[in-house]
Short mmCIF file of C-alpha atoms and ligand atoms in Angstrom, two decimals:
data_model
loop_
_atom_site.label_atom_id
_atom_site.label_comp_id
_atom_site.label_asym_id
_atom_site.label_seq_id
_atom_site.Cartn_x
_atom_site.Cartn_y
_atom_site.Cartn_z
CA LEU A 449 -55.63 -30.67 -31.64
CA GLU A 450 -56.15 -27.39 -29.85
CA GLU A 451 -54.07 -28.64 -26.95
CA LYS A 452 -51.30 -29.62 -29.33
CA ILE A 453 -51.34 -26.21 -31.00
CA ILE A 454 -51.13 -24.49 -27.65
CA SER A 455 -48.22 -26.69 -26.60
CA LEU A 456 -46.41 -25.81 -29.84
CA GLU A 457 -46.89 -22.10 -29.19
CA GLY A 458 -45.37 -22.52 -25.79
CA ARG A 459 -42.45 -24.68 -26.86
CA VAL A 460 -38.99 -23.75 -25.72
CA PRO A 461 -37.35 -22.27 -28.83
CA LYS A 462 -34.42 -24.27 -30.16
CA THR A 463 -31.14 -22.60 -29.26
CA TYR A 464 -28.49 -22.29 -31.93
CA PRO A 465 -24.76 -21.65 -31.67
CA ASP A 466 -24.16 -17.86 -31.47
CA VAL A 467 -23.50 -16.41 -34.91
CA GLN A 468 -21.79 -13.08 -35.58
CA PHE A 469 -23.92 -10.20 -36.72
CA LEU A 470 -23.03 -9.02 -40.23
CA ASN A 471 -24.73 -6.09 -41.90
CA TYR A 472 -26.12 -6.37 -45.41
CA LEU A 473 -22.87 -5.11 -46.94
CA THR A 474 -20.66 -7.83 -45.47
CA ARG A 475 -23.12 -10.70 -45.22
CA LYS A 476 -23.01 -13.02 -48.22
CA ARG A 477 -25.40 -15.67 -49.45
CA ILE A 478 -23.29 -18.76 -50.00
CA LEU A 479 -24.08 -22.14 -51.58
CA VAL A 480 -22.19 -25.20 -50.32
CA THR A 481 -22.79 -28.25 -52.50
CA GLY A 482 -22.07 -31.44 -50.57
CA GLY A 483 -22.53 -29.41 -47.38
CA ALA A 484 -24.00 -32.38 -45.47
CA GLY A 485 -20.77 -34.35 -45.93
CA PHE A 486 -17.67 -34.53 -43.77
CA VAL A 487 -15.72 -31.49 -45.03
CA GLY A 488 -18.79 -29.56 -46.21
CA SER A 489 -20.48 -29.61 -42.80
CA HIS A 490 -17.39 -28.17 -41.07
CA LEU A 491 -17.22 -25.46 -43.74
CA VAL A 492 -20.92 -24.72 -43.15
CA ASP A 493 -20.22 -24.31 -39.41
CA LYS A 494 -17.47 -21.78 -40.11
CA LEU A 495 -19.55 -19.74 -42.59
CA MET A 496 -22.63 -19.78 -40.35
CA LEU A 497 -20.63 -18.71 -37.28
CA GLN A 498 -19.19 -15.85 -39.35
CA GLY A 499 -22.77 -14.67 -39.89
CA HIS A 500 -23.32 -15.54 -43.55
CA GLU A 501 -26.44 -17.04 -45.10
CA VAL A 502 -25.71 -20.60 -46.12
CA ILE A 503 -27.61 -22.85 -48.50
CA VAL A 504 -26.61 -26.52 -48.60
CA ALA A 505 -27.47 -28.62 -51.66
CA ASP A 506 -26.87 -32.33 -51.07
CA ASN A 507 -28.34 -35.61 -52.27
CA PHE A 508 -27.27 -37.43 -49.05
CA TYR A 509 -25.39 -40.07 -51.03
CA THR A 510 -22.54 -40.10 -48.50
CA GLY A 511 -23.58 -37.11 -46.39
CA ARG A 512 -26.03 -37.03 -43.49
CA LYS A 513 -28.60 -34.59 -42.22
CA SER A 514 -27.22 -35.11 -38.72
CA ASN A 515 -23.98 -33.35 -39.78
CA VAL A 516 -25.86 -30.06 -40.14
CA GLU A 517 -28.94 -30.67 -37.98
CA HIS A 518 -27.75 -28.11 -35.40
CA TRP A 519 -28.50 -25.40 -38.01
CA VAL A 520 -31.81 -26.69 -39.32
CA GLY A 521 -34.47 -24.04 -38.65
CA HIS A 522 -31.93 -21.20 -38.22
CA GLU A 523 -32.97 -18.14 -40.22
CA ASN A 524 -29.59 -17.96 -42.03
CA PHE A 525 -29.61 -21.63 -43.04
CA GLU A 526 -31.32 -23.71 -45.69
CA LEU A 527 -30.92 -27.37 -46.58
CA ILE A 528 -31.99 -28.48 -50.06
CA HIS A 529 -32.22 -32.14 -51.03
CA HIS A 530 -30.81 -31.86 -54.54
CA ASP A 531 -28.68 -33.95 -56.88
CA ILE A 532 -26.28 -31.61 -58.68
CA VAL A 533 -26.38 -33.74 -61.81
CA ASN A 534 -29.65 -31.84 -62.32
CA PRO A 535 -29.74 -28.06 -62.90
CA LEU A 536 -30.14 -25.83 -59.87
CA TYR A 537 -31.72 -22.38 -60.00
CA ILE A 538 -31.14 -20.33 -56.86
CA GLU A 539 -29.64 -16.91 -56.11
CA VAL A 540 -26.26 -16.78 -54.33
CA GLU A 541 -23.06 -14.72 -54.39
CA GLU A 542 -20.48 -17.43 -53.69
CA ILE A 543 -20.34 -21.16 -54.29
CA TYR A 544 -18.21 -23.82 -52.64
CA HIS A 545 -18.63 -26.89 -54.85
CA LEU A 546 -17.84 -29.97 -52.75
CA ALA A 547 -20.51 -32.44 -53.89
CA SER A 548 -18.80 -35.71 -54.85
CA PRO A 549 -18.14 -38.95 -53.02
CA ALA A 550 -14.55 -38.84 -51.77
CA SER A 551 -13.59 -42.18 -50.28
CA PRO A 552 -12.38 -44.90 -52.69
CA PRO A 553 -15.03 -47.53 -51.71
CA HIS A 554 -17.77 -44.89 -52.08
CA TYR A 555 -16.69 -43.48 -55.43
CA MET A 556 -16.01 -46.95 -56.84
CA GLN A 557 -19.45 -48.21 -55.80
CA ASN A 558 -21.09 -46.39 -58.70
CA PRO A 559 -18.29 -45.15 -60.96
CA VAL A 560 -20.60 -43.84 -63.67
CA LYS A 561 -22.45 -41.71 -61.14
CA THR A 562 -19.12 -40.43 -59.80
CA ILE A 563 -18.18 -39.29 -63.31
CA LYS A 564 -21.60 -37.70 -63.86
CA THR A 565 -21.38 -35.83 -60.56
CA ASN A 566 -17.93 -34.45 -61.40
CA THR A 567 -18.71 -33.56 -65.02
CA LEU A 568 -22.43 -32.79 -65.46
CA GLY A 569 -22.64 -31.65 -61.84
CA THR A 570 -19.70 -29.28 -62.25
CA ILE A 571 -21.15 -27.93 -65.51
CA ASN A 572 -24.39 -27.11 -63.71
CA ILE A 573 -22.55 -25.37 -60.89
CA LEU A 574 -20.41 -23.40 -63.35
CA GLY A 575 -23.56 -22.52 -65.33
CA LEU A 576 -25.18 -21.31 -62.12
CA ALA A 577 -22.08 -19.26 -61.23
CA ARG A 578 -21.98 -17.81 -64.74
CA ARG A 579 -25.62 -16.69 -64.63
CA LEU A 580 -25.15 -15.11 -61.21
CA ASN A 581 -21.64 -13.77 -61.80
CA ALA A 582 -20.81 -15.60 -58.55
CA LYS A 583 -17.34 -16.58 -57.38
CA VAL A 584 -16.96 -20.36 -57.39
CA LEU A 585 -14.51 -22.65 -55.59
CA ILE A 586 -14.14 -26.21 -56.85
CA ALA A 587 -12.99 -28.97 -54.46
CA SER A 588 -10.42 -30.87 -56.47
CA THR A 589 -8.04 -33.47 -55.11
CA SER A 590 -4.46 -34.69 -54.86
CA GLU A 591 -5.74 -37.63 -56.92
CA VAL A 592 -5.30 -35.46 -60.03
CA TYR A 593 -1.59 -36.31 -59.56
CA GLY A 594 -2.43 -40.06 -59.66
CA ASP A 595 0.46 -42.32 -58.62
CA PRO A 596 2.97 -39.47 -58.78
CA ASN A 597 6.51 -39.71 -60.08
CA ILE A 598 7.42 -36.29 -58.71
CA HIS A 599 7.64 -35.95 -54.94
CA PRO A 600 6.42 -33.88 -53.09
CA GLN A 601 3.78 -32.75 -55.59
CA PRO A 602 3.73 -29.09 -56.69
CA GLU A 603 0.69 -27.70 -58.53
CA THR A 604 2.76 -27.48 -61.73
CA TYR A 605 2.98 -31.29 -61.91
CA TRP A 606 0.56 -32.70 -64.53
CA GLY A 607 0.11 -36.07 -62.88
CA HIS A 608 0.28 -39.77 -63.65
CA VAL A 609 -3.24 -41.18 -63.81
CA ASN A 610 -4.47 -44.47 -65.26
CA PRO A 611 -7.50 -43.34 -67.32
CA ILE A 612 -9.18 -46.77 -67.28
CA GLY A 613 -8.30 -48.07 -63.79
CA PRO A 614 -10.66 -48.43 -60.81
CA ARG A 615 -9.84 -44.93 -59.52
CA ALA A 616 -10.31 -43.27 -62.92
CA CYS A 617 -13.95 -42.32 -62.28
CA TYR A 618 -12.78 -40.04 -59.49
CA ASP A 619 -9.33 -38.97 -60.70
CA GLU A 620 -10.38 -38.23 -64.28
CA GLY A 621 -13.72 -36.86 -63.07
CA LYS A 622 -11.85 -34.29 -60.96
CA ARG A 623 -9.41 -33.56 -63.78
CA VAL A 624 -12.32 -32.78 -66.12
CA SER A 625 -13.88 -30.73 -63.34
CA GLU A 626 -10.70 -28.60 -63.26
CA SER A 627 -10.58 -28.36 -67.07
CA LEU A 628 -14.21 -27.23 -67.14
CA THR A 629 -13.52 -24.64 -64.47
CA TYR A 630 -10.68 -23.04 -66.41
CA ALA A 631 -12.55 -23.30 -69.73
CA TYR A 632 -15.49 -21.40 -68.18
CA ALA A 633 -13.15 -18.90 -66.50
CA LYS A 634 -11.47 -18.09 -69.79
CA GLN A 635 -14.50 -18.17 -72.05
CA GLU A 636 -16.97 -16.48 -69.70
CA ASN A 637 -14.54 -14.29 -67.77
CA MET A 638 -15.49 -15.85 -64.42
CA GLN A 639 -13.84 -15.75 -60.99
CA VAL A 640 -12.80 -19.30 -60.08
CA ARG A 641 -10.81 -20.99 -57.32
CA VAL A 642 -9.50 -24.56 -57.36
CA ALA A 643 -8.42 -26.35 -54.17
CA ARG A 644 -6.42 -29.56 -54.60
CA ILE A 645 -7.24 -31.21 -51.30
CA PHE A 646 -4.93 -33.85 -49.82
CA ASN A 647 -6.02 -36.60 -47.36
CA THR A 648 -8.16 -35.02 -44.65
CA TYR A 649 -9.53 -36.54 -41.44
CA GLY A 650 -11.55 -35.53 -38.40
CA PRO A 651 -14.91 -35.83 -36.64
CA ARG A 652 -17.97 -36.50 -38.85
CA MET A 653 -16.13 -38.89 -41.14
CA HIS A 654 -18.62 -41.58 -42.02
CA MET A 655 -18.40 -44.82 -39.98
CA ASN A 656 -18.39 -46.86 -43.20
CA ASP A 657 -16.20 -44.39 -44.99
CA GLY A 658 -13.57 -47.05 -45.74
CA ARG A 659 -10.70 -44.57 -45.70
CA VAL A 660 -7.62 -45.42 -43.74
CA VAL A 661 -8.17 -43.07 -40.78
CA SER A 662 -11.70 -44.24 -40.00
CA ASN A 663 -10.84 -47.90 -40.67
CA PHE A 664 -7.79 -47.96 -38.40
CA ILE A 665 -9.45 -46.04 -35.55
CA LEU A 666 -12.60 -48.18 -35.61
CA GLN A 667 -10.54 -51.37 -35.83
CA ALA A 668 -8.36 -50.29 -32.89
CA LEU A 669 -11.35 -49.22 -30.78
CA GLN A 670 -13.02 -52.59 -31.29
CA ASP A 671 -9.88 -54.74 -30.86
CA ASP A 672 -10.24 -55.95 -34.45
CA VAL A 673 -7.24 -56.52 -36.69
CA ILE A 674 -5.83 -53.36 -38.25
CA THR A 675 -5.78 -54.01 -42.00
CA VAL A 676 -2.81 -52.59 -43.89
CA TYR A 677 -3.32 -52.92 -47.66
CA GLY A 678 -0.17 -54.23 -49.36
CA SER A 679 3.31 -53.65 -47.93
CA GLY A 680 2.30 -50.58 -45.94
CA ASP A 681 5.34 -48.74 -47.32
CA GLN A 682 3.07 -46.43 -49.33
CA THR A 683 2.86 -42.95 -47.81
CA ARG A 684 0.21 -40.31 -47.16
CA SER A 685 0.12 -36.91 -45.46
CA PHE A 686 -2.89 -36.24 -43.25
CA GLN A 687 -4.47 -32.89 -42.56
CA TYR A 688 -7.02 -32.12 -39.86
CA VAL A 689 -10.34 -30.86 -41.14
CA SER A 690 -10.26 -27.43 -39.42
CA ASP A 691 -6.99 -26.64 -41.21
CA LEU A 692 -8.60 -27.50 -44.54
CA VAL A 693 -11.65 -25.32 -43.83
CA GLU A 694 -9.38 -22.35 -42.99
CA GLY A 695 -7.57 -22.95 -46.28
CA LEU A 696 -10.77 -23.16 -48.33
CA VAL A 697 -12.07 -19.87 -46.94
CA ALA A 698 -8.67 -18.18 -47.38
CA LEU A 699 -8.54 -19.38 -50.98
CA MET A 700 -12.07 -18.16 -51.75
CA ASN A 701 -11.25 -14.75 -50.29
CA SER A 702 -7.90 -14.47 -52.09
CA ASN A 703 -7.22 -13.14 -55.58
CA TYR A 704 -5.48 -16.32 -56.63
CA SER A 705 -7.18 -18.23 -59.44
CA LEU A 706 -4.74 -21.08 -60.24
CA PRO A 707 -5.01 -24.46 -58.41
CA VAL A 708 -3.70 -24.50 -54.83
CA ASN A 709 -2.66 -27.59 -52.84
CA LEU A 710 -4.24 -27.74 -49.38
CA GLY A 711 -2.70 -30.44 -47.24
CA ASN A 712 -0.34 -31.17 -44.40
CA PRO A 713 3.21 -31.91 -45.58
CA VAL A 714 3.99 -34.26 -42.66
CA GLU A 715 4.28 -37.64 -44.38
CA HIS A 716 4.00 -41.14 -42.92
CA THR A 717 4.05 -44.66 -44.29
CA ILE A 718 0.79 -46.53 -43.73
CA ASN A 719 2.74 -48.94 -41.46
CA GLU A 720 3.81 -46.02 -39.27
CA PHE A 721 0.30 -44.70 -39.30
CA ALA A 722 -1.10 -48.05 -38.11
CA THR A 723 1.33 -48.01 -35.18
CA ILE A 724 0.53 -44.37 -34.33
CA ILE A 725 -3.19 -45.15 -34.14
CA LYS A 726 -2.75 -48.40 -32.26
CA THR A 727 -0.57 -46.63 -29.66
CA LEU A 728 -3.02 -43.75 -29.33
CA VAL A 729 -6.11 -45.93 -28.94
CA GLY A 730 -4.49 -48.71 -26.89
CA GLY A 731 -6.21 -52.10 -27.01
CA HIS A 732 -5.06 -55.43 -28.36
CA SER A 733 -5.41 -55.09 -32.12
CA LYS A 734 -2.90 -56.91 -34.30
CA ILE A 735 -1.60 -55.11 -37.37
CA VAL A 736 -1.97 -57.44 -40.37
CA HIS A 737 -1.11 -57.06 -44.04
CA VAL A 738 -3.79 -57.92 -46.58
CA SER A 739 -3.68 -57.78 -50.37
CA GLU A 740 -2.82 -54.46 -51.99
CA VAL A 741 -5.42 -52.41 -53.84
CA GLU A 742 -5.09 -51.76 -57.57
CA ASP A 743 -3.41 -48.51 -58.66
CA ASP A 744 -2.80 -47.41 -55.06
CA PRO A 745 -0.65 -44.23 -55.22
CA GLN A 746 2.68 -45.11 -53.60
CA ARG A 747 3.68 -41.68 -52.30
CA ARG A 748 1.77 -38.54 -51.55
CA ARG A 749 2.80 -35.30 -49.94
CA PRO A 750 1.86 -31.77 -50.90
CA ASN A 751 4.24 -28.99 -51.76
CA ILE A 752 2.37 -26.10 -50.09
CA THR A 753 4.57 -23.19 -51.17
CA ARG A 754 1.70 -21.66 -53.17
CA ALA A 755 -0.72 -21.73 -50.26
CA LYS A 756 1.92 -20.25 -47.96
CA THR A 757 2.86 -17.51 -50.44
CA PHE A 758 -0.55 -16.49 -51.79
CA LEU A 759 -2.91 -17.36 -48.93
CA ASN A 760 -0.57 -17.03 -45.98
CA TRP A 761 -1.92 -20.44 -44.97
CA GLU A 762 -0.34 -23.51 -43.49
CA PRO A 763 -1.79 -26.32 -41.36
CA LYS A 764 -1.66 -25.84 -37.59
CA VAL A 765 -3.14 -28.96 -35.99
CA ASP A 766 -0.63 -31.58 -34.92
CA LEU A 767 -1.42 -35.15 -36.04
CA ASN A 768 -1.65 -36.53 -32.49
CA ILE A 769 -4.08 -33.82 -31.36
CA GLY A 770 -6.24 -34.18 -34.45
CA LEU A 771 -6.27 -37.95 -34.09
CA GLN A 772 -7.26 -37.73 -30.41
CA ARG A 773 -10.28 -35.59 -31.34
CA THR A 774 -11.18 -38.05 -34.07
CA VAL A 775 -10.85 -41.06 -31.75
CA GLU A 776 -13.20 -39.31 -29.26
CA TYR A 777 -15.71 -38.76 -32.05
CA PHE A 778 -15.63 -42.40 -33.15
CA LYS A 779 -16.02 -43.57 -29.53
CA GLN A 780 -19.24 -41.54 -29.33
CA GLU A 781 -20.39 -42.83 -32.70
CA LEU A 782 -19.84 -46.43 -31.64
CA LYS A 783 -21.91 -45.84 -28.49
CA ARG A 784 -24.65 -44.16 -30.49
CA PHE A 785 -24.64 -46.97 -33.03
CA LYS A 786 -24.86 -49.68 -30.34
CA HIS A 787 -27.80 -47.95 -28.68
CA SER A 788 -29.60 -47.11 -31.90
CA PRO A 789 -33.09 -48.64 -32.00
CA ARG A 790 -32.46 -49.57 -35.63
CA ASN A 791 -29.82 -52.15 -34.66
P1 NAD B 488 -18.20 -36.78 -48.20
O1 NAD B 488 -18.51 -38.00 -48.96
O2 NAD B 488 -18.28 -36.82 -46.71
O3 NAD B 488 -19.05 -35.54 -48.70
C1 NAD B 488 -19.48 -35.37 -50.01
C2 NAD B 488 -20.88 -34.83 -49.99
O4 NAD B 488 -21.36 -34.66 -51.34
C3 NAD B 488 -21.87 -35.77 -49.30
O5 NAD B 488 -22.68 -35.03 -48.40
C4 NAD B 488 -22.68 -36.35 -50.45
O6 NAD B 488 -23.97 -36.75 -50.06
C5 NAD B 488 -22.66 -35.20 -51.44
N1 NAD B 488 -22.88 -35.61 -52.83
C6 NAD B 488 -22.27 -36.60 -53.52
N2 NAD B 488 -22.75 -36.68 -54.78
C7 NAD B 488 -23.68 -35.70 -54.89
C8 NAD B 488 -24.55 -35.27 -55.93
N3 NAD B 488 -24.55 -35.87 -57.13
N4 NAD B 488 -25.40 -34.25 -55.69
C9 NAD B 488 -25.43 -33.64 -54.48
N5 NAD B 488 -24.64 -34.01 -53.45
C10 NAD B 488 -23.78 -35.02 -53.66
O7 NAD B 488 -16.71 -36.37 -48.65
P2 NAD B 488 -15.74 -35.24 -48.10
O8 NAD B 488 -14.55 -35.92 -47.56
O9 NAD B 488 -16.48 -34.28 -47.27
O10 NAD B 488 -15.30 -34.53 -49.46
C11 NAD B 488 -15.82 -33.29 -49.87
C12 NAD B 488 -15.13 -32.83 -51.14
O11 NAD B 488 -13.73 -32.69 -50.92
C13 NAD B 488 -15.30 -33.79 -52.31
O12 NAD B 488 -15.48 -33.06 -53.49
C14 NAD B 488 -13.98 -34.53 -52.34
O13 NAD B 488 -13.69 -34.98 -53.63
C15 NAD B 488 -13.02 -33.46 -51.87
N6 NAD B 488 -11.81 -34.07 -51.26
C16 NAD B 488 -11.86 -34.62 -50.01
C17 NAD B 488 -10.71 -35.21 -49.48
C18 NAD B 488 -10.71 -35.83 -48.11
O14 NAD B 488 -9.69 -36.39 -47.71
N7 NAD B 488 -11.76 -35.75 -47.35
C19 NAD B 488 -9.53 -35.23 -50.23
C20 NAD B 488 -9.54 -34.68 -51.51
C21 NAD B 488 -10.68 -34.08 -52.02
N1 UDP B 489 -27.55 -24.06 -65.00
C1 UDP B 489 -28.06 -24.24 -63.74
N2 UDP B 489 -28.44 -23.13 -63.04
C2 UDP B 489 -28.34 -21.88 -63.53
C3 UDP B 489 -27.81 -21.71 -64.83
C4 UDP B 489 -27.42 -22.83 -65.54
O1 UDP B 489 -28.16 -25.34 -63.23
O2 UDP B 489 -28.71 -20.95 -62.82
C5 UDP B 489 -27.13 -25.24 -65.76
C6 UDP B 489 -27.90 -25.38 -67.06
O3 UDP B 489 -28.84 -26.42 -66.90
C7 UDP B 489 -26.85 -25.76 -68.08
C8 UDP B 489 -25.53 -25.69 -67.36
O4 UDP B 489 -25.78 -25.10 -66.09
O5 UDP B 489 -27.04 -27.07 -68.51
C9 UDP B 489 -24.50 -24.89 -68.08
O6 UDP B 489 -24.97 -23.59 -68.23
P1 UDP B 489 -24.44 -22.64 -69.38
O7 UDP B 489 -25.13 -21.34 -69.23
O8 UDP B 489 -22.96 -22.63 -69.37
O9 UDP B 489 -24.80 -23.43 -70.70
P2 UDP B 489 -26.10 -23.64 -71.54
O10 UDP B 489 -27.29 -23.22 -70.73
O11 UDP B 489 -25.87 -22.80 -72.73
O12 UDP B 489 -26.06 -25.09 -71.81
N1 UDP B 490 -5.39 -48.30 -46.48
C1 UDP B 490 -5.03 -49.37 -45.68
N2 UDP B 490 -5.99 -49.96 -44.92
C2 UDP B 490 -7.28 -49.54 -44.90
C3 UDP B 490 -7.66 -48.44 -45.73
C4 UDP B 490 -6.67 -47.86 -46.51
O1 UDP B 490 -3.86 -49.78 -45.66
O2 UDP B 490 -8.10 -50.13 -44.17
C5 UDP B 490 -4.34 -47.64 -47.28
C6 UDP B 490 -4.67 -47.48 -48.76
O3 UDP B 490 -4.27 -48.63 -49.48
C7 UDP B 490 -3.86 -46.25 -49.13
C8 UDP B 490 -3.86 -45.42 -47.84
O4 UDP B 490 -4.20 -46.32 -46.80
O5 UDP B 490 -2.54 -46.60 -49.44
C9 UDP B 490 -4.87 -44.27 -47.88
O6 UDP B 490 -6.12 -44.80 -48.28
P1 UDP B 490 -7.48 -43.97 -48.23
O7 UDP B 490 -8.52 -44.86 -48.79
O8 UDP B 490 -7.67 -43.39 -46.89
O9 UDP B 490 -7.22 -42.72 -49.19
P2 UDP B 490 -6.52 -42.50 -50.61
O10 UDP B 490 -5.40 -41.60 -50.30
O11 UDP B 490 -6.04 -43.81 -51.15
O12 UDP B 490 -7.58 -41.89 -51.43
#
């Protein structure tokens, strides 16, 4: 034992990415719920590098410790295993509330839990923010517009959502989350921010995420068939994750309290998208059409005038560049997965 203790004393200290030094006036203590997930972990990187103290609360439902493991042990960082459906008592000055499954297969797997997370969970986070007088940003979604009959979608559009369909647990959950946020803001005089996030992709998406970007890239990398659901004429607009993170931070730091769309307005049909990915990855995959999914929104593209006007924000990363980075990430993941002792 003594030998072990001595070897621990002499261990090479873990090196962390260099963080900026902030004095006590500018450094904030920030909670990121869902911070071990895809978007949350990139946000955590940005806030940590800026020199803030960051607390992540996550139940690891779809997130992974490995997404934030490079910060574990850092004096500015704390990771709490916590389900936000339960109350949380900590002391922070700002809250980014991202905890919620986001991909359709994940949120449909346990729809009741998805609703609880977005209602009870959001109430707890708003209660926490109220007690602390903390500024709170809620991650909402373009899904509040449902299968939209206005195109592109401005924030003033009220949406077209089926309240009892398979996507309702998420869409209506997020709509209630927004309603709660504005009810608290009005009643309790709180500072709130609401980001309506459109389809986002990038490294650290889950291998089994089931969303179109990860599916198509993994299928193309493994020479499997690329599965287009339905006709493939439905459209989406894809934003790279670093653009979203910039937008979230800009929104939090702004004075703008109404919902803001954060997304890339470059729109593609899913057929076009399948071809773009196949061309980028190479390989011999065939593009096939399988049955359509129920209530699949047919068109989606953000109107980002608000974000441009009030946040001076617009996406910068070109689709091809973002996709190349994501393909590289999935190549590494596939290697890691193949060589994992658990397989
Ligand atoms: P993700 O699934 O990778 O991350 C969500 C994180 O929340 C995970 O770490 C998960 O473990 C955690 N979580 C889920 N339920 C929880 C609970 N009850 N308690 C504590 N933690 C919980 O998804 P993401 O893509 O990073 O999405 C993050 C947020 O952004 C979500 O709120 C999502 O609705 C929103 N959003 C994402 C997109 C997108 O395209 N990625 C689009 C619109 C909105
Ligand atoms: N809450 C929390 N942390 C806090 C303060 C409140 O998790 O620091 C939870 C609390 O459990 C409550 C919810 O947030 O259920 C809403 O709080 P609020 O103060 O609005 O309502 P109340 O306590 O009156 O129900
Ligand atoms: N999609 C597809 N093949 C897949 C996964 C998704 O054709 O393997 C389609 C899906 O039907 C939808 C679009 O791609 O029209 C985007 O789906 P995703 O699940 O990524 O996100 P959504 O925007 O629907 O939440």
